[in-house]
Short mmCIF file of C-alpha atoms in Angstrom, two decimals:
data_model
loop_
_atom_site.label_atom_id
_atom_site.label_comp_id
_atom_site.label_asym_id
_atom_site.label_seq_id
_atom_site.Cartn_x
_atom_site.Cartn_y
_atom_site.Cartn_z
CA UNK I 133 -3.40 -4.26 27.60
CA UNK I 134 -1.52 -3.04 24.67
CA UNK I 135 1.53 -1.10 25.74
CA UNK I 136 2.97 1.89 23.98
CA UNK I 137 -0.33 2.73 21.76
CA UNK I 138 -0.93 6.04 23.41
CA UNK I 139 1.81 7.45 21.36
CA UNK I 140 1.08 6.02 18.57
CA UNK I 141 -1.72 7.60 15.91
CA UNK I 142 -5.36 7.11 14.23
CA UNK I 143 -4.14 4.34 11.93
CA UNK I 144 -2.68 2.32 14.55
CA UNK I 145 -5.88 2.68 17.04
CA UNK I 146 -7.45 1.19 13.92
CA UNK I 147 -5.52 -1.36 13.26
CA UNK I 148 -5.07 -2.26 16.87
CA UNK I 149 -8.87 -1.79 17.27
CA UNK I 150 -9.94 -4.27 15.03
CA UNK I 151 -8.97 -7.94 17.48
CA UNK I 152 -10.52 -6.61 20.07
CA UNK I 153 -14.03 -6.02 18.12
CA UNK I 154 -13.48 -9.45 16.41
CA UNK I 155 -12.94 -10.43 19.89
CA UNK I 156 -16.11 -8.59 21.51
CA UNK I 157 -18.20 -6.30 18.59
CA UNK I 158 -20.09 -4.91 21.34
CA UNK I 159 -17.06 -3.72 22.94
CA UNK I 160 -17.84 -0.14 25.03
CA UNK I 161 -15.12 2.87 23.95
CA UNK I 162 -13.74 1.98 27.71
CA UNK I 163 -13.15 -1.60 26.71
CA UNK I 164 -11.33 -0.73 23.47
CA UNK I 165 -9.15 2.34 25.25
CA UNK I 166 -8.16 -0.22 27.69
CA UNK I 167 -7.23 -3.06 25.23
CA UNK I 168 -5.33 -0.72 23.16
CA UNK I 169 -3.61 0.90 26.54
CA UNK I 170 -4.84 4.57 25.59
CA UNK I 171 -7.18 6.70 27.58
CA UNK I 172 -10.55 7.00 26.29
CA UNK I 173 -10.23 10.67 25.74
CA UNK I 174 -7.67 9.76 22.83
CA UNK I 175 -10.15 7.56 21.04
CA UNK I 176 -12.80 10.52 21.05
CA UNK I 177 -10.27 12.81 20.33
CA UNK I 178 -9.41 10.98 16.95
CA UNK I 179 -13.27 9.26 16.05
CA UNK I 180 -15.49 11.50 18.22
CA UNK I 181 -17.65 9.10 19.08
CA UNK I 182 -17.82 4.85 19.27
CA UNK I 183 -20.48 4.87 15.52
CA UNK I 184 -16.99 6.89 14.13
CA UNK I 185 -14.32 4.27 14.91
CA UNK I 186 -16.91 1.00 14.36
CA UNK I 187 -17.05 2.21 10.88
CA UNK I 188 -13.06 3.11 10.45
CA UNK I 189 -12.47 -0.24 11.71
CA UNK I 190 -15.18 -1.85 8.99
CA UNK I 191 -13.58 0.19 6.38
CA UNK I 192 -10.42 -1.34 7.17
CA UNK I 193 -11.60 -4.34 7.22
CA UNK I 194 -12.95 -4.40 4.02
CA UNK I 195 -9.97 -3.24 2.80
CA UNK I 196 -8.20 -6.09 4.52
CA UNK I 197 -10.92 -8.58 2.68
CA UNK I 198 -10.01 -7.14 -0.44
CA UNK I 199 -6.62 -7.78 -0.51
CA UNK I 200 -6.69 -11.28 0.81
CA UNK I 201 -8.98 -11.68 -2.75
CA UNK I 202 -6.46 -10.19 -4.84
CA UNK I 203 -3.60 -12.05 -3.10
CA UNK I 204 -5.23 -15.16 -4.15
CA UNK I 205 -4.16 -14.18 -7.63
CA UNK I 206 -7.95 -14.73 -9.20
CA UNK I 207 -7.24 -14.19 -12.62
CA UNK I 208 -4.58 -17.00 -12.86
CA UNK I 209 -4.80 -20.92 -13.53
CA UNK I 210 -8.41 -22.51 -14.43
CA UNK I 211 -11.66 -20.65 -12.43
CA UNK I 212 -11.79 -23.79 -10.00
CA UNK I 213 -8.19 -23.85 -8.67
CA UNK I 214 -8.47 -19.84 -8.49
CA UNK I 215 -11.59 -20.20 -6.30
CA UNK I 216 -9.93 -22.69 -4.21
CA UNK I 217 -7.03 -20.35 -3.77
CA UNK I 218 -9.23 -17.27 -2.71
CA UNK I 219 -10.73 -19.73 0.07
CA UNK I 220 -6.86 -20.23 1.43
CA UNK I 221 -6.31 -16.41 1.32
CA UNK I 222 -9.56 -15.30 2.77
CA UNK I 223 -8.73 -17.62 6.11
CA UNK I 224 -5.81 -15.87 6.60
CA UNK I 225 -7.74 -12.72 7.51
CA UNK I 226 -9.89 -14.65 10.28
CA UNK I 227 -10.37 -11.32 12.81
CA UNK I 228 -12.38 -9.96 8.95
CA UNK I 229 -14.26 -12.80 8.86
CA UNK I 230 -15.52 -12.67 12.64
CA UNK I 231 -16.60 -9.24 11.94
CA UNK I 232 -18.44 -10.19 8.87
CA UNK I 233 -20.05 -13.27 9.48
CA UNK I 234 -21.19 -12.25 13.08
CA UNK I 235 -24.79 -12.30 13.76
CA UNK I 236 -24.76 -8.79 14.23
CA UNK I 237 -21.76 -8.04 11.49
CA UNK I 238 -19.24 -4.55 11.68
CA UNK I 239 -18.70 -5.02 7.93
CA UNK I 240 -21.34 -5.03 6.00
CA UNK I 241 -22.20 -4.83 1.70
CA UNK I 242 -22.48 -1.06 2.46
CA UNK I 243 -18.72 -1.14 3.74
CA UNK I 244 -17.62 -2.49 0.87
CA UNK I 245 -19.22 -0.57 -1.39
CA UNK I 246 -17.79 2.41 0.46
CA UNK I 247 -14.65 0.81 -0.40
CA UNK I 248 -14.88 0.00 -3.98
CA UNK I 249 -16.34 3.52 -4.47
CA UNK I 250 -12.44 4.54 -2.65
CA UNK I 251 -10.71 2.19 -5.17
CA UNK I 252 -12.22 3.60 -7.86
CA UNK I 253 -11.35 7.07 -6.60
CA UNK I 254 -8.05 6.50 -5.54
CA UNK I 255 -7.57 4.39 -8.79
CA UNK I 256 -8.82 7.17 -11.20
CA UNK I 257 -6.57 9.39 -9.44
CA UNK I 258 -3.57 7.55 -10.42
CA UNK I 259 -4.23 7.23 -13.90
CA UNK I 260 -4.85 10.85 -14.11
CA UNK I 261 -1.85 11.86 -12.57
CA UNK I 262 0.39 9.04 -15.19
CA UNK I 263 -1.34 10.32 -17.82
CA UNK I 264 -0.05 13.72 -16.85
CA UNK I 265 3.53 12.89 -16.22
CA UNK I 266 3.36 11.07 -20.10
CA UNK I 267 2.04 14.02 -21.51
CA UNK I 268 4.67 16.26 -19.80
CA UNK I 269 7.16 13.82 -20.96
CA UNK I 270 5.86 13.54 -24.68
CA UNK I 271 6.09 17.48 -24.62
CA UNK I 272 10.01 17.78 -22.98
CA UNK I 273 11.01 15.28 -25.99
CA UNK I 274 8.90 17.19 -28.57
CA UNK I 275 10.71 20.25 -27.98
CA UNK I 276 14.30 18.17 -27.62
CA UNK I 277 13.58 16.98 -31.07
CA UNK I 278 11.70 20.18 -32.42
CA UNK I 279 9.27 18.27 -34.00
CA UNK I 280 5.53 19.32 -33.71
CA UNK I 281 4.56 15.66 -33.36
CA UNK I 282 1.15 14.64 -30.75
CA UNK I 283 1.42 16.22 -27.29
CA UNK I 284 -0.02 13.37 -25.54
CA UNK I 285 -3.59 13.05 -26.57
CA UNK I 286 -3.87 9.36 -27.23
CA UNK I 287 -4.93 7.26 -24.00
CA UNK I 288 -4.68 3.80 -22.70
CA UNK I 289 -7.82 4.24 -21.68
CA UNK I 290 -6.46 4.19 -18.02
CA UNK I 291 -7.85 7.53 -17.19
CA UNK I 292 -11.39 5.84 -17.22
CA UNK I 293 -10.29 4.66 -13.28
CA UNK I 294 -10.16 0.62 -14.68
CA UNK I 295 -6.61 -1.31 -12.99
CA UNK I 296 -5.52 -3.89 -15.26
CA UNK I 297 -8.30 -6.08 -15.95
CA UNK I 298 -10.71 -4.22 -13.50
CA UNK I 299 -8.93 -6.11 -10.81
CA UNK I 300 -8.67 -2.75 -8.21
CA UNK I 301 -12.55 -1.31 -9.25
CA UNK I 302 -14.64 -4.07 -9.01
CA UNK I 303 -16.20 -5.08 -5.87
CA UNK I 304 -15.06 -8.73 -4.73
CA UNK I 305 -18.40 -10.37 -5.74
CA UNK I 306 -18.07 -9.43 -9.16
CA UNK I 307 -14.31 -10.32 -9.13
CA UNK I 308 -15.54 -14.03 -7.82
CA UNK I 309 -18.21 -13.78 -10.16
CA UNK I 310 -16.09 -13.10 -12.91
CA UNK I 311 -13.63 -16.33 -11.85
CA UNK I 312 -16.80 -18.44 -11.54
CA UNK I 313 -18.18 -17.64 -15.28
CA UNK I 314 -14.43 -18.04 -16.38
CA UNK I 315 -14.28 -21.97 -14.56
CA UNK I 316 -17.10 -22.39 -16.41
CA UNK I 317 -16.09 -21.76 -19.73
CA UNK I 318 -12.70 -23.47 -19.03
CA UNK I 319 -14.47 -26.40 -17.32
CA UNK I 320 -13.40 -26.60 -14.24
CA UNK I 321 -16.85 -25.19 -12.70
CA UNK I 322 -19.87 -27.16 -13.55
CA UNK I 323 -22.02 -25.10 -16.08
CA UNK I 324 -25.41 -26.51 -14.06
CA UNK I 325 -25.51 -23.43 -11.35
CA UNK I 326 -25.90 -19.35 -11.98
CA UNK I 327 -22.47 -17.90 -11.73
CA UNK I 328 -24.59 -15.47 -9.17
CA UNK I 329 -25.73 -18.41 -6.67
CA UNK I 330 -21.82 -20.23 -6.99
CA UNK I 331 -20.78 -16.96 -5.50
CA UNK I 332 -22.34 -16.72 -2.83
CA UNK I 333 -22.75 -20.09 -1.91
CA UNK I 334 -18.02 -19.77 -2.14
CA UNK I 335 -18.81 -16.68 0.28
CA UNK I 336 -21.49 -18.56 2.64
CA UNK I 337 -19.21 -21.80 2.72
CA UNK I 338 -16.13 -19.77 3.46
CA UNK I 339 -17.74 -17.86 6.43
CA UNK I 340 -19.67 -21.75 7.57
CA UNK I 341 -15.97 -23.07 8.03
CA UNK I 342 -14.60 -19.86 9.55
CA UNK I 343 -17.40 -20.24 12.48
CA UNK I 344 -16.89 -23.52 12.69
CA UNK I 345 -13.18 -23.09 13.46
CA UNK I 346 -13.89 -20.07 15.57
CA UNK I 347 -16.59 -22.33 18.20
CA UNK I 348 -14.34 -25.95 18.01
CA UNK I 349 -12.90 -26.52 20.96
CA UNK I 350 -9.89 -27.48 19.35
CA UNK I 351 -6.41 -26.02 19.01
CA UNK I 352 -6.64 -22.99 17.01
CA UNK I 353 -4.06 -24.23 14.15
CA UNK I 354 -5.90 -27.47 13.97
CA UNK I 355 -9.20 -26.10 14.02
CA UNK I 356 -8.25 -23.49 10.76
CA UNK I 357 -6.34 -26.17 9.08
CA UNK I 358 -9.64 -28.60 9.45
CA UNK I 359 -12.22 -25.69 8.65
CA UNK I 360 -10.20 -24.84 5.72
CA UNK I 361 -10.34 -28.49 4.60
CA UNK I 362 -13.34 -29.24 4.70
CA UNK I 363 -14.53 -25.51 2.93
CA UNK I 364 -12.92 -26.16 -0.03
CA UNK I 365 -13.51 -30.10 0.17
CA UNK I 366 -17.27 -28.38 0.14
CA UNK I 367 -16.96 -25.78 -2.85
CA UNK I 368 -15.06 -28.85 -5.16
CA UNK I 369 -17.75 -31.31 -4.26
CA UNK I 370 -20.41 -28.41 -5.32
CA UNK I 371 -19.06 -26.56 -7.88
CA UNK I 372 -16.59 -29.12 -9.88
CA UNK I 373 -17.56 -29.98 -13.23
CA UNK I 374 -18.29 -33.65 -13.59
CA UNK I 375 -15.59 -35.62 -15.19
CA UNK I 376 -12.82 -33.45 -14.18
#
């Protein structure tokens, strides 16, 4: 039992939360009180019922997901290397994967389209508010100078809620989509399969070795470091353009 959590808040029930589902997704709200070492009248005081926190908990796991993508740094180096890279980084969220490739999966395409719809939000929002702060700006030096010049009215086109490149908007699929039809036209990716089938079959591969690593009755480390192996050993063999 966790010790301590009962002082601690919604976010950390979340995060705390999200183990013990990878752990057992049919966990009870009594099973999760008691891993996290709360009463169960704190969990339905914060989610109000168990539907409440499964979905905070898939929300954060998408989230999670997402930023194990971006960490993978998909827009650098040729489309095949990148892939390979967002195979490392997507094992290193393995309690995500549980909960996404389980028969009965917590995060689903609906979670992370809740998500991306909160990126693109939360994104839009920050453009607005830089857009502001150079406008104010351009208007404090305008009257330093006394000059009538342009108040701000140009854009960067940030305010249309697009991060550099996309990166933060798009969902991941279209990211790994996007690195796909770029190995292709770098050729690294073999030109043979639809950028829309190499995507998922980098998805399905990556949640085949994450299983396999979960069920091998190996160590743990040896059993990730072998699943990982062999998923990208997979998505090379598959997806590498002959005579590279």
């Amino acid at each position: 039992m966790a010790k301590g959590m009962g002082r601690l808040g919604r976010t950390a029930l979340i995060d705390g939360a999200l183990p013990l589902l990878a752990a057992d997704s049919t966990a009870s709200m009594a099973d999760l009180a008691d891993g996290l070492g709360v009463g169960r009248t704190t969990l339905y005081r914060h989610f109000g019922d168990r539907e409440a926190m499964i979905a905070e908990v898939a929300r954060l796991g998408a989230r999670m997901f997402g930023d194990a993508f971006l960490s993978a740094r998909p827009e650098v180096g040729t489309g095949l290397d990148a892939v390979e890279r967002i195979c490392t980084q997507l094992f290193t969220v393995p309690d995500v994967l549980t909960l996404l490739f389980a028969d009965n999966p917590i995060i689903t395409d609906d979670t992370f389209a809740e998500v991306a719809r909160e990126r693109v939000e939360a994104e839009r929002e920050r453009a607005m508010a830089e857009r502001e702060r150079a406008v104010a700006e351009r208007e404090r030096s305008d009257r330093a100078e006394a000059s009538p010049g342009p108040s701000g009215a140009e854009s960067d086109g940030a305010a249309d809620g697009l991060g550099p490149g996309g990166a933060t908007t798009e969902s991941d699929d279209d990211q790994l989509e996007a690195v796909i039809a770029r190995g292709q036209a770098d050729g690294s990716i073999t030109a043979d399969v639809p950028v829309g089938w190499a995507a998922m079959y980098v998805f399905l591969t990556i949640g085949s070795g994450h299983l396999f690593s979960v069920s091998a009755g190996i160590a743990d480390r040896d059993a990730r470091a072998q699943a990982l192996a062999l998923t990208i050993r997979a998505v090379r063999r598959t997806l590498e353009a002959p005579g590279t």
